[in-house]
PDB file of C-alpha atoms in Angstrom:
ATOM      1  CA  MET A   8     -45.253  22.849 -47.058  1.00  0.00           C
ATOM      2  CA  LYS A   9     -47.472  20.041 -48.359  1.00  0.00           C
ATOM      3  CA  LYS A  10     -48.069  17.026 -46.112  1.00  0.00           C
ATOM      4  CA  ILE A  11     -46.253  14.729 -48.518  1.00  0.00           C
ATOM      5  CA  ASP A  12     -43.172  16.987 -48.408  1.00  0.00           C
ATOM      6  CA  GLU A  13     -43.299  17.244 -44.608  1.00  0.00           C
ATOM      7  CA  ALA A  14     -43.487  13.448 -44.459  1.00  0.00           C
ATOM      8  CA  ALA A  15     -40.531  13.083 -46.827  1.00  0.00           C
ATOM      9  CA  ALA A  16     -38.511  15.376 -44.558  1.00  0.00           C
ATOM     10  CA  PHE A  17     -39.431  13.225 -41.544  1.00  0.00           C
ATOM     11  CA  LEU A  18     -38.369  10.064 -43.378  1.00  0.00           C
ATOM     12  CA  THR A  19     -35.081  11.619 -44.441  1.00  0.00           C
ATOM     13  CA  ALA A  20     -34.317  12.550 -40.835  1.00  0.00           C
ATOM     14  CA  HIS A  21     -35.453   9.193 -39.412  1.00  0.00           C
ATOM     15  CA  VAL A  22     -34.853   6.653 -42.175  1.00  0.00           C
ATOM     16  CA  ASN A  23     -33.052   4.453 -39.619  1.00  0.00           C
ATOM     17  CA  LEU A  24     -36.358   3.708 -37.850  1.00  0.00           C
ATOM     18  CA  PHE A  25     -37.787   1.714 -40.746  1.00  0.00           C
ATOM     19  CA  ARG A  26     -36.981  -1.666 -42.305  1.00  0.00           C
ATOM     20  CA  CYS A  27     -38.222  -3.228 -45.527  1.00  0.00           C
ATOM     21  CA  PRO A  28     -41.064  -5.743 -44.989  1.00  0.00           C
ATOM     22  CA  VAL A  29     -39.993  -7.615 -48.143  1.00  0.00           C
ATOM     23  CA  CYS A  30     -36.315  -8.371 -47.454  1.00  0.00           C
ATOM     24  CA  LEU A  31     -36.096  -7.113 -43.834  1.00  0.00           C
ATOM     25  CA  ALA A  32     -33.128  -4.878 -44.641  1.00  0.00           C
ATOM     26  CA  PRO A  33     -33.170  -1.423 -43.023  1.00  0.00           C
ATOM     27  CA  TYR A  34     -34.165   1.312 -45.432  1.00  0.00           C
ATOM     28  CA  ASP A  35     -31.151   3.460 -46.238  1.00  0.00           C
ATOM     29  CA  HIS A  36     -32.407   6.489 -48.173  1.00  0.00           C
ATOM     30  CA  VAL A  37     -35.337   8.543 -49.433  1.00  0.00           C
ATOM     31  CA  ASP A  38     -35.706   9.148 -53.162  1.00  0.00           C
ATOM     32  CA  GLY A  39     -38.193  11.947 -53.734  1.00  0.00           C
ATOM     33  CA  HIS A  40     -41.322  10.688 -51.987  1.00  0.00           C
ATOM     34  CA  SER A  41     -40.204   7.064 -51.738  1.00  0.00           C
ATOM     35  CA  LEU A  42     -38.483   5.123 -48.962  1.00  0.00           C
ATOM     36  CA  VAL A  43     -35.897   2.801 -50.534  1.00  0.00           C
ATOM     37  CA  CYS A  44     -33.963  -0.166 -49.131  1.00  0.00           C
ATOM     38  CA  PRO A  45     -30.503  -1.346 -50.284  1.00  0.00           C
ATOM     39  CA  ASN A  46     -32.123  -4.100 -52.381  1.00  0.00           C
ATOM     40  CA  GLY A  47     -34.232  -1.658 -54.364  1.00  0.00           C
ATOM     41  CA  HIS A  48     -37.590  -2.274 -52.696  1.00  0.00           C
ATOM     42  CA  ASN A  49     -39.499   0.927 -52.154  1.00  0.00           C
ATOM     43  CA  VAL A  50     -42.706   2.214 -50.603  1.00  0.00           C
ATOM     44  CA  ASP A  51     -44.253   5.504 -51.702  1.00  0.00           C
ATOM     45  CA  LEU A  52     -45.749   8.261 -49.598  1.00  0.00           C
ATOM     46  CA  SER A  53     -49.412   9.017 -50.150  1.00  0.00           C
ATOM     47  CA  LYS A  54     -50.586  12.559 -50.779  1.00  0.00           C
ATOM     48  CA  LYS A  55     -51.677  12.633 -47.146  1.00  0.00           C
ATOM     49  CA  GLY A  56     -48.079  11.949 -46.084  1.00  0.00           C
ATOM     50  CA  THR A  57     -48.494   8.341 -44.961  1.00  0.00           C
ATOM     51  CA  LEU A  58     -46.859   5.052 -45.866  1.00  0.00           C
ATOM     52  CA  TYR A  59     -48.815   1.893 -46.666  1.00  0.00           C
ATOM     53  CA  PHE A  60     -46.776  -1.185 -45.758  1.00  0.00           C
ATOM     54  CA  MET A  61     -49.445  -3.848 -46.112  1.00  0.00           C
ATOM     55  CA  GLN A  62     -48.818  -6.617 -48.644  1.00  0.00           C
ATOM     56  CA  ARG A  63     -52.576  -7.113 -49.009  1.00  0.00           C
ATOM     57  CA  ALA A  64     -55.679  -5.120 -48.155  1.00  0.00           C
ATOM     58  CA  VAL A  65     -57.200  -5.794 -44.734  1.00  0.00           C
ATOM     59  CA  ASP A  66     -60.788  -4.918 -43.858  1.00  0.00           C
ATOM     60  CA  SER A  67     -61.332  -3.111 -40.576  1.00  0.00           C
ATOM     61  CA  GLU A  68     -64.615  -3.015 -38.677  1.00  0.00           C
ATOM     62  CA  TYR A  69     -63.752   0.506 -37.573  1.00  0.00           C
ATOM     63  CA  ASP A  70     -65.488   2.523 -40.306  1.00  0.00           C
ATOM     64  CA  ASN A  71     -65.316   6.272 -40.857  1.00  0.00           C
ATOM     65  CA  ASP A  72     -68.367   7.034 -38.689  1.00  0.00           C
ATOM     66  CA  MET A  73     -67.032   4.982 -35.784  1.00  0.00           C
ATOM     67  CA  LEU A  74     -63.579   6.556 -36.020  1.00  0.00           C
ATOM     68  CA  ALA A  75     -65.028  10.075 -36.198  1.00  0.00           C
ATOM     69  CA  ALA A  76     -67.196   9.389 -33.142  1.00  0.00           C
ATOM     70  CA  ARG A  77     -64.154   8.047 -31.304  1.00  0.00           C
ATOM     71  CA  ARG A  78     -62.179  11.186 -32.124  1.00  0.00           C
ATOM     72  CA  ARG A  79     -64.912  13.466 -30.782  1.00  0.00           C
ATOM     73  CA  MET A  80     -65.094  11.513 -27.516  1.00  0.00           C
ATOM     74  CA  LEU A  81     -61.312  11.384 -27.091  1.00  0.00           C
ATOM     75  CA  GLN A  82     -60.934  15.076 -27.819  1.00  0.00           C
ATOM     76  CA  ALA A  83     -63.582  15.667 -25.137  1.00  0.00           C
ATOM     77  CA  GLY A  84     -61.176  14.034 -22.661  1.00  0.00           C
ATOM     78  CA  LEU A  85     -62.274  10.402 -22.425  1.00  0.00           C
ATOM     79  CA  PHE A  86     -58.693   9.083 -22.334  1.00  0.00           C
ATOM     80  CA  ALA A  87     -57.063  12.135 -20.718  1.00  0.00           C
ATOM     81  CA  GLY A  88     -56.246  10.230 -17.541  1.00  0.00           C
ATOM     82  CA  ILE A  89     -54.539   7.515 -19.580  1.00  0.00           C
ATOM     83  CA  THR A  90     -52.459   9.805 -21.775  1.00  0.00           C
ATOM     84  CA  GLU A  91     -51.447  11.839 -18.727  1.00  0.00           C
ATOM     85  CA  GLU A  92     -50.032   8.691 -17.127  1.00  0.00           C
ATOM     86  CA  PHE A  93     -48.377   7.571 -20.364  1.00  0.00           C
ATOM     87  CA  ALA A  94     -46.533  10.899 -20.487  1.00  0.00           C
ATOM     88  CA  ALA A  95     -45.608  10.722 -16.809  1.00  0.00           C
ATOM     89  CA  GLN A  96     -44.167   7.213 -17.121  1.00  0.00           C
ATOM     90  CA  MET A  97     -41.592   8.252 -19.726  1.00  0.00           C
ATOM     91  CA  PRO A  98     -38.155   9.692 -18.936  1.00  0.00           C
ATOM     92  CA  ALA A  99     -37.834  13.453 -19.217  1.00  0.00           C
ATOM     93  CA  SER A 100     -35.312  13.105 -22.042  1.00  0.00           C
ATOM     94  CA  PRO A 101     -36.657  13.031 -25.636  1.00  0.00           C
ATOM     95  CA  GLN A 102     -38.004   9.607 -26.537  1.00  0.00           C
ATOM     96  CA  THR A 103     -38.488   7.703 -29.774  1.00  0.00           C
ATOM     97  CA  ILE A 104     -42.074   6.473 -29.454  1.00  0.00           C
ATOM     98  CA  LEU A 105     -44.031   3.808 -31.337  1.00  0.00           C
ATOM     99  CA  ASP A 106     -47.813   3.797 -30.858  1.00  0.00           C
ATOM    100  CA  VAL A 107     -49.166   0.333 -31.697  1.00  0.00           C
ATOM    101  CA  GLY A 108     -52.690   0.332 -33.131  1.00  0.00           C
ATOM    102  CA  CYS A 109     -52.880   4.122 -32.912  1.00  0.00           C
ATOM    103  CA  GLY A 110     -56.333   4.380 -34.514  1.00  0.00           C
ATOM    104  CA  GLU A 111     -57.235   7.951 -35.407  1.00  0.00           C
ATOM    105  CA  GLY A 112     -54.212   9.314 -33.555  1.00  0.00           C
ATOM    106  CA  THR A 113     -55.657  11.457 -30.762  1.00  0.00           C
ATOM    107  CA  PRO A 114     -54.041   9.598 -27.815  1.00  0.00           C
ATOM    108  CA  LEU A 115     -50.559   9.815 -29.336  1.00  0.00           C
ATOM    109  CA  ALA A 116     -51.043  13.483 -30.196  1.00  0.00           C
ATOM    110  CA  ASP A 117     -52.147  14.141 -26.605  1.00  0.00           C
ATOM    111  CA  VAL A 118     -49.104  12.342 -25.161  1.00  0.00           C
ATOM    112  CA  LEU A 119     -46.754  14.335 -27.376  1.00  0.00           C
ATOM    113  CA  GLN A 120     -48.421  17.625 -26.451  1.00  0.00           C
ATOM    114  CA  ARG A 121     -48.139  16.806 -22.738  1.00  0.00           C
ATOM    115  CA  ARG A 122     -44.405  16.287 -23.325  1.00  0.00           C
ATOM    116  CA  ASP A 123     -44.034  19.594 -25.216  1.00  0.00           C
ATOM    117  CA  ASN A 124     -43.668  17.804 -28.574  1.00  0.00           C
ATOM    118  CA  ARG A 125     -40.008  17.014 -27.866  1.00  0.00           C
ATOM    119  CA  ASP A 126     -40.220  13.344 -28.874  1.00  0.00           C
ATOM    120  CA  THR A 127     -39.939  11.539 -32.194  1.00  0.00           C
ATOM    121  CA  ALA A 128     -43.074   9.463 -32.717  1.00  0.00           C
ATOM    122  CA  ILE A 129     -44.620   7.017 -35.162  1.00  0.00           C
ATOM    123  CA  GLY A 130     -48.146   5.648 -34.972  1.00  0.00           C
ATOM    124  CA  PHE A 131     -49.426   2.752 -37.034  1.00  0.00           C
ATOM    125  CA  ASP A 132     -52.661   0.852 -37.484  1.00  0.00           C
ATOM    126  CA  LEU A 133     -54.299  -1.663 -39.814  1.00  0.00           C
ATOM    127  CA  SER A 134     -57.089   0.832 -40.487  1.00  0.00           C
ATOM    128  CA  LYS A 135     -56.356   3.056 -43.461  1.00  0.00           C
ATOM    129  CA  PRO A 136     -59.332   5.344 -42.627  1.00  0.00           C
ATOM    130  CA  GLY A 137     -57.955   5.698 -39.095  1.00  0.00           C
ATOM    131  CA  ILE A 138     -54.503   6.656 -40.356  1.00  0.00           C
ATOM    132  CA  ASN A 139     -56.001   9.128 -42.821  1.00  0.00           C
ATOM    133  CA  LEU A 140     -57.816  10.773 -39.899  1.00  0.00           C
ATOM    134  CA  ALA A 141     -54.619  10.803 -37.853  1.00  0.00           C
ATOM    135  CA  THR A 142     -52.817  12.868 -40.480  1.00  0.00           C
ATOM    136  CA  GLN A 143     -55.390  15.643 -39.995  1.00  0.00           C
ATOM    137  CA  LEU A 144     -54.215  16.301 -36.426  1.00  0.00           C
ATOM    138  CA  GLY A 145     -51.279  18.383 -37.602  1.00  0.00           C
ATOM    139  CA  GLY A 146     -48.864  17.315 -34.869  1.00  0.00           C
ATOM    140  CA  PRO A 147     -45.277  16.071 -35.174  1.00  0.00           C
ATOM    141  CA  ALA A 148     -46.086  12.336 -35.295  1.00  0.00           C
ATOM    142  CA  PHE A 149     -45.686  10.274 -38.466  1.00  0.00           C
ATOM    143  CA  PHE A 150     -48.414   7.754 -39.292  1.00  0.00           C
ATOM    144  CA  CYS A 151     -48.487   4.621 -41.429  1.00  0.00           C
ATOM    145  CA  VAL A 152     -50.607   1.557 -42.211  1.00  0.00           C
ATOM    146  CA  ALA A 153     -48.801  -1.567 -41.077  1.00  0.00           C
ATOM    147  CA  ASP A 154     -49.208  -5.050 -39.636  1.00  0.00           C
ATOM    148  CA  LEU A 155     -48.548  -5.694 -35.946  1.00  0.00           C
ATOM    149  CA  ALA A 156     -47.288  -9.202 -36.713  1.00  0.00           C
ATOM    150  CA  GLN A 157     -44.593  -7.918 -39.099  1.00  0.00           C
ATOM    151  CA  MET A 158     -43.774  -4.366 -38.149  1.00  0.00           C
ATOM    152  CA  PRO A 159     -41.769  -2.388 -40.744  1.00  0.00           C
ATOM    153  CA  PHE A 160     -39.440  -0.947 -38.117  1.00  0.00           C
ATOM    154  CA  SER A 161     -35.783  -1.534 -37.338  1.00  0.00           C
ATOM    155  CA  ASP A 162     -34.440  -3.613 -34.473  1.00  0.00           C
ATOM    156  CA  GLY A 163     -34.043  -1.587 -31.273  1.00  0.00           C
ATOM    157  CA  ALA A 164     -35.423   1.547 -32.897  1.00  0.00           C
ATOM    158  CA  PHE A 165     -37.759   2.757 -30.123  1.00  0.00           C
ATOM    159  CA  THR A 166     -37.219   3.747 -26.516  1.00  0.00           C
ATOM    160  CA  THR A 167     -40.949   3.589 -25.710  1.00  0.00           C
ATOM    161  CA  VAL A 168     -43.752   1.463 -27.166  1.00  0.00           C
ATOM    162  CA  LEU A 169     -47.344   2.414 -26.330  1.00  0.00           C
ATOM    163  CA  ASP A 170     -50.175  -0.099 -26.623  1.00  0.00           C
ATOM    164  CA  LEU A 171     -53.628   1.270 -25.781  1.00  0.00           C
ATOM    165  CA  PHE A 172     -56.242  -1.487 -26.051  1.00  0.00           C
ATOM    166  CA  SER A 173     -54.482  -3.038 -29.050  1.00  0.00           C
ATOM    167  CA  PRO A 174     -53.478  -6.679 -29.526  1.00  0.00           C
ATOM    168  CA  SER A 175     -49.885  -7.543 -28.700  1.00  0.00           C
ATOM    169  CA  ALA A 176     -47.094  -9.233 -30.619  1.00  0.00           C
ATOM    170  CA  TYR A 177     -44.541  -9.625 -27.857  1.00  0.00           C
ATOM    171  CA  LYS A 178     -41.789 -11.054 -30.032  1.00  0.00           C
ATOM    172  CA  GLU A 179     -42.035  -8.017 -32.285  1.00  0.00           C
ATOM    173  CA  PHE A 180     -42.212  -5.652 -29.317  1.00  0.00           C
ATOM    174  CA  ASN A 181     -38.990  -7.108 -27.932  1.00  0.00           C
ATOM    175  CA  ARG A 182     -37.352  -6.753 -31.342  1.00  0.00           C
ATOM    176  CA  VAL A 183     -38.136  -3.074 -31.939  1.00  0.00           C
ATOM    177  CA  ILE A 184     -37.643  -1.787 -28.374  1.00  0.00           C
ATOM    178  CA  ALA A 185     -34.136  -0.530 -27.642  1.00  0.00           C
ATOM    179  CA  PRO A 186     -32.270  -2.161 -24.731  1.00  0.00           C
ATOM    180  CA  GLY A 187     -33.552  -0.545 -21.570  1.00  0.00           C
ATOM    181  CA  GLY A 188     -36.618   0.842 -23.353  1.00  0.00           C
ATOM    182  CA  ARG A 189     -40.133   0.621 -21.967  1.00  0.00           C
ATOM    183  CA  LEU A 190     -43.370  -1.046 -23.004  1.00  0.00           C
ATOM    184  CA  LEU A 191     -46.514   0.638 -21.683  1.00  0.00           C
ATOM    185  CA  LYS A 192     -49.681  -1.360 -22.305  1.00  0.00           C
ATOM    186  CA  VAL A 193     -53.196  -0.392 -21.214  1.00  0.00           C
ATOM    187  CA  ILE A 194     -55.936  -3.005 -20.866  1.00  0.00           C
ATOM    188  CA  PRO A 195     -59.574  -2.450 -19.844  1.00  0.00           C
ATOM    189  CA  ASN A 196     -60.811  -3.561 -16.429  1.00  0.00           C
ATOM    190  CA  SER A 197     -64.242  -4.941 -15.607  1.00  0.00           C
ATOM    191  CA  ASP A 198     -65.697  -1.462 -14.959  1.00  0.00           C
ATOM    192  CA  TYR A 199     -64.485   0.088 -18.222  1.00  0.00           C
ATOM    193  CA  LEU A 200     -67.497   1.944 -19.679  1.00  0.00           C
ATOM    194  CA  ILE A 201     -69.567  -0.032 -17.180  1.00  0.00           C
ATOM    195  CA  GLU A 202     -72.578   2.295 -17.419  1.00  0.00           C
ATOM    196  CA  LEU A 203     -72.814   1.651 -21.153  1.00  0.00           C
ATOM    197  CA  ARG A 204     -72.224  -2.089 -20.802  1.00  0.00           C
ATOM    198  CA  GLN A 205     -74.951  -2.469 -18.179  1.00  0.00           C
ATOM    199  CA  ALA A 206     -77.376  -0.373 -20.211  1.00  0.00           C
ATOM    200  CA  ILE A 207     -76.821  -2.367 -23.414  1.00  0.00           C
ATOM    201  CA  PHE A 208     -76.576  -5.925 -22.134  1.00  0.00           C
ATOM    202  CA  PRO A 209     -78.958  -7.662 -19.694  1.00  0.00           C
ATOM    203  CA  ALA A 210     -77.474  -9.166 -16.548  1.00  0.00           C
ATOM    204  CA  GLY A 211     -76.330 -12.713 -17.131  1.00  0.00           C
ATOM    205  CA  SER A 212     -75.700 -12.297 -20.870  1.00  0.00           C
ATOM    206  CA  ALA A 213     -72.336 -13.164 -22.409  1.00  0.00           C
ATOM    207  CA  HIS A 214     -71.394  -9.496 -22.847  1.00  0.00           C
ATOM    208  CA  ALA A 215     -72.674  -8.205 -19.504  1.00  0.00           C
ATOM    209  CA  THR A 216     -69.280  -8.573 -17.824  1.00  0.00           C
ATOM    210  CA  TYR A 217     -65.641  -8.386 -18.878  1.00  0.00           C
ATOM    211  CA  ASP A 218     -62.628 -10.155 -17.409  1.00  0.00           C
ATOM    212  CA  ASN A 219     -59.085  -9.139 -18.441  1.00  0.00           C
ATOM    213  CA  GLY A 220     -57.454 -12.121 -16.725  1.00  0.00           C
ATOM    214  CA  ASN A 221     -56.249 -13.851 -19.881  1.00  0.00           C
ATOM    215  CA  VAL A 222     -54.644 -10.699 -21.305  1.00  0.00           C
ATOM    216  CA  LEU A 223     -53.069  -9.810 -17.979  1.00  0.00           C
ATOM    217  CA  GLY A 224     -51.789 -13.357 -17.483  1.00  0.00           C
ATOM    218  CA  LEU A 225     -50.175 -13.469 -20.923  1.00  0.00           C
ATOM    219  CA  PHE A 226     -48.426 -10.135 -20.339  1.00  0.00           C
ATOM    220  CA  LYS A 227     -47.098 -11.304 -16.971  1.00  0.00           C
ATOM    221  CA  GLN A 228     -45.933 -14.531 -18.599  1.00  0.00           C
ATOM    222  CA  HIS A 229     -43.757 -12.537 -20.993  1.00  0.00           C
ATOM    223  CA  TYR A 230     -42.724  -9.878 -18.469  1.00  0.00           C
ATOM    224  CA  PRO A 231     -42.799 -11.283 -14.921  1.00  0.00           C
ATOM    225  CA  GLU A 232     -41.219  -8.117 -13.480  1.00  0.00           C
ATOM    226  CA  ALA A 233     -43.891  -5.818 -14.952  1.00  0.00           C
ATOM    227  CA  THR A 234     -45.769  -3.410 -12.712  1.00  0.00           C
ATOM    228  CA  ALA A 235     -49.527  -2.898 -12.843  1.00  0.00           C
ATOM    229  CA  GLN A 236     -51.252   0.381 -12.014  1.00  0.00           C
ATOM    230  CA  ARG A 237     -55.009   0.886 -11.942  1.00  0.00           C
ATOM    231  CA  ILE A 238     -56.343   4.086 -13.494  1.00  0.00           C
ATOM    232  CA  ARG A 239     -59.981   4.829 -12.736  1.00  0.00           C
ATOM    233  CA  TYR A 240     -61.945   8.041 -13.203  1.00  0.00           C
ATOM    234  CA  GLN A 241     -65.247   9.369 -14.515  1.00  0.00           C
ATOM    235  CA  VAL A 242     -65.754  11.660 -17.482  1.00  0.00           C
ATOM    236  CA  PRO A 243     -68.808  13.870 -18.163  1.00  0.00           C
ATOM    237  CA  VAL A 244     -70.708  12.916 -21.309  1.00  0.00           C
ATOM    238  CA  PRO A 245     -72.299  15.997 -22.912  1.00  0.00           C
ATOM    239  CA  ALA A 246     -75.734  15.235 -24.331  1.00  0.00           C
ATOM    240  CA  ASP A 247     -74.578  16.013 -27.849  1.00  0.00           C
ATOM    241  CA  LEU A 248     -71.809  13.388 -27.575  1.00  0.00           C
ATOM    242  CA  PHE A 249     -73.844  10.520 -26.145  1.00  0.00           C
ATOM    243  CA  ALA A 250     -74.495   9.007 -29.578  1.00  0.00           C
ATOM    244  CA  ASP A 251     -70.737   9.179 -30.228  1.00  0.00           C
ATOM    245  CA  LEU A 252     -70.055   7.305 -26.990  1.00  0.00           C
ATOM    246  CA  MET A 253     -72.358   4.512 -28.135  1.00  0.00           C
ATOM    247  CA  LEU A 254     -70.821   4.372 -31.610  1.00  0.00           C
ATOM    248  CA  MET A 255     -67.116   4.644 -30.725  1.00  0.00           C
ATOM    249  CA  THR A 256     -66.797   1.303 -28.951  1.00  0.00           C
ATOM    250  CA  PRO A 257     -67.068  -2.217 -30.409  1.00  0.00           C
ATOM    251  CA  MET A 258     -69.504  -2.915 -27.578  1.00  0.00           C
ATOM    252  CA  HIS A 259     -72.431  -1.969 -29.794  1.00  0.00           C
ATOM    253  CA  TRP A 260     -71.531  -4.627 -32.367  1.00  0.00           C
ATOM    254  CA  GLY A 261     -73.023  -7.360 -30.182  1.00  0.00           C
ATOM    255  CA  ALA A 262     -76.105  -5.414 -29.143  1.00  0.00           C
ATOM    256  CA  ASP A 263     -79.759  -5.624 -30.124  1.00  0.00           C
ATOM    257  CA  GLU A 264     -80.947  -2.642 -32.189  1.00  0.00           C
ATOM    258  CA  ALA A 265     -84.044  -2.139 -30.043  1.00  0.00           C
ATOM    259  CA  GLN A 266     -81.911  -2.059 -26.903  1.00  0.00           C
ATOM    260  CA  LEU A 267     -79.509   0.425 -28.494  1.00  0.00           C
ATOM    261  CA  ALA A 268     -82.428   2.711 -29.332  1.00  0.00           C
ATOM    262  CA  GLN A 269     -83.655   2.524 -25.744  1.00  0.00           C
ATOM    263  CA  VAL A 270     -80.194   3.368 -24.389  1.00  0.00           C
ATOM    264  CA  LYS A 271     -79.875   6.285 -26.775  1.00  0.00           C
ATOM    265  CA  ALA A 272     -83.217   7.639 -25.582  1.00  0.00           C
ATOM    266  CA  ASN A 273     -82.027   7.571 -21.953  1.00  0.00           C
ATOM    267  CA  PRO A 274     -78.498   9.038 -21.906  1.00  0.00           C
ATOM    268  CA  PHE A 275     -76.424   9.217 -18.763  1.00  0.00           C
ATOM    269  CA  ALA A 276     -74.270  12.141 -17.695  1.00  0.00           C
ATOM    270  CA  HIS A 277     -71.002  10.356 -16.832  1.00  0.00           C
ATOM    271  CA  ILE A 278     -69.001   7.362 -17.997  1.00  0.00           C
ATOM    272  CA  THR A 279     -66.373   5.372 -16.084  1.00  0.00           C
ATOM    273  CA  VAL A 280     -62.883   4.779 -17.450  1.00  0.00           C
ATOM    274  CA  ASP A 281     -61.320   1.851 -15.598  1.00  0.00           C
ATOM    275  CA  VAL A 282     -58.072   0.411 -16.953  1.00  0.00           C
ATOM    276  CA  THR A 283     -54.788  -1.149 -15.892  1.00  0.00           C
ATOM    277  CA  LEU A 284     -51.484   0.301 -17.068  1.00  0.00           C
ATOM    278  CA  LEU A 285     -48.856  -2.423 -17.433  1.00  0.00           C
ATOM    279  CA  SER A 286     -45.268  -1.214 -17.530  1.00  0.00           C
ATOM    280  CA  THR A 287     -42.042  -3.076 -18.108  1.00  0.00           C
ATOM    281  CA  GLN A 288     -38.450  -2.401 -19.085  1.00  0.00           C
ATOM    282  CA  VAL A 289     -37.153  -4.518 -21.956  1.00  0.00           C
ATOM    283  CA  ASN A 290     -33.542  -5.634 -21.773  1.00  0.00           C
TER     284      ASN A 290
END
């Protein structure tokens, strides 16, 4: 079956998860390869089996090379400790999952595989190249291009929302999470990719350290009862993936080219993943 037909079958089975970004009415049927709302607004599936909900084009700094490098690092296990904990935090029963800012899709695919692909899942991102890459994974998740600030999903549609390093729109999160559902958000700690940060930026520079206090404080402001769990581990970096490690993170955007060349010439064997998993139940 072609990807566009597989996607149409998913939409037919799960049309209730989506709402029209134009009139905000829930979509009520699929016509061929189009999702249609009661007021006649429609959005068409691409040949890759994705939906594009954006009202205007948005440029993303994550280009194809950066996304491909990120995929190679993630498939080598960079985020394995995170996706393992995501999967463990969910109830054993099948979940309806929304992955916010899913990028090229590997973390969501890994979570679903850890849970024996028994969940219904949608991933979305602003990056069209990222979503196009995500469709190549071949798993059960559905992917679309959409805006975090105006998500094209129905009220109370999801039992679990995942947010891995993405911005947050807490009002929208509260709207789309079902009563009693969970929000799982991962934020970087000061030692996240610390070896790379220290190699790229001199001590005392603006980028030499990172503090997640503002992000953590805002989350706690919205969800005072949330729990916080630190996840810290090291991952081997094969020599042939070191250039991908440097390219996959926005860290290199603020770096001097000469310093990047020096770092690349002196690779290190391990990298530290240091994050906090924030978890809360939404009533």
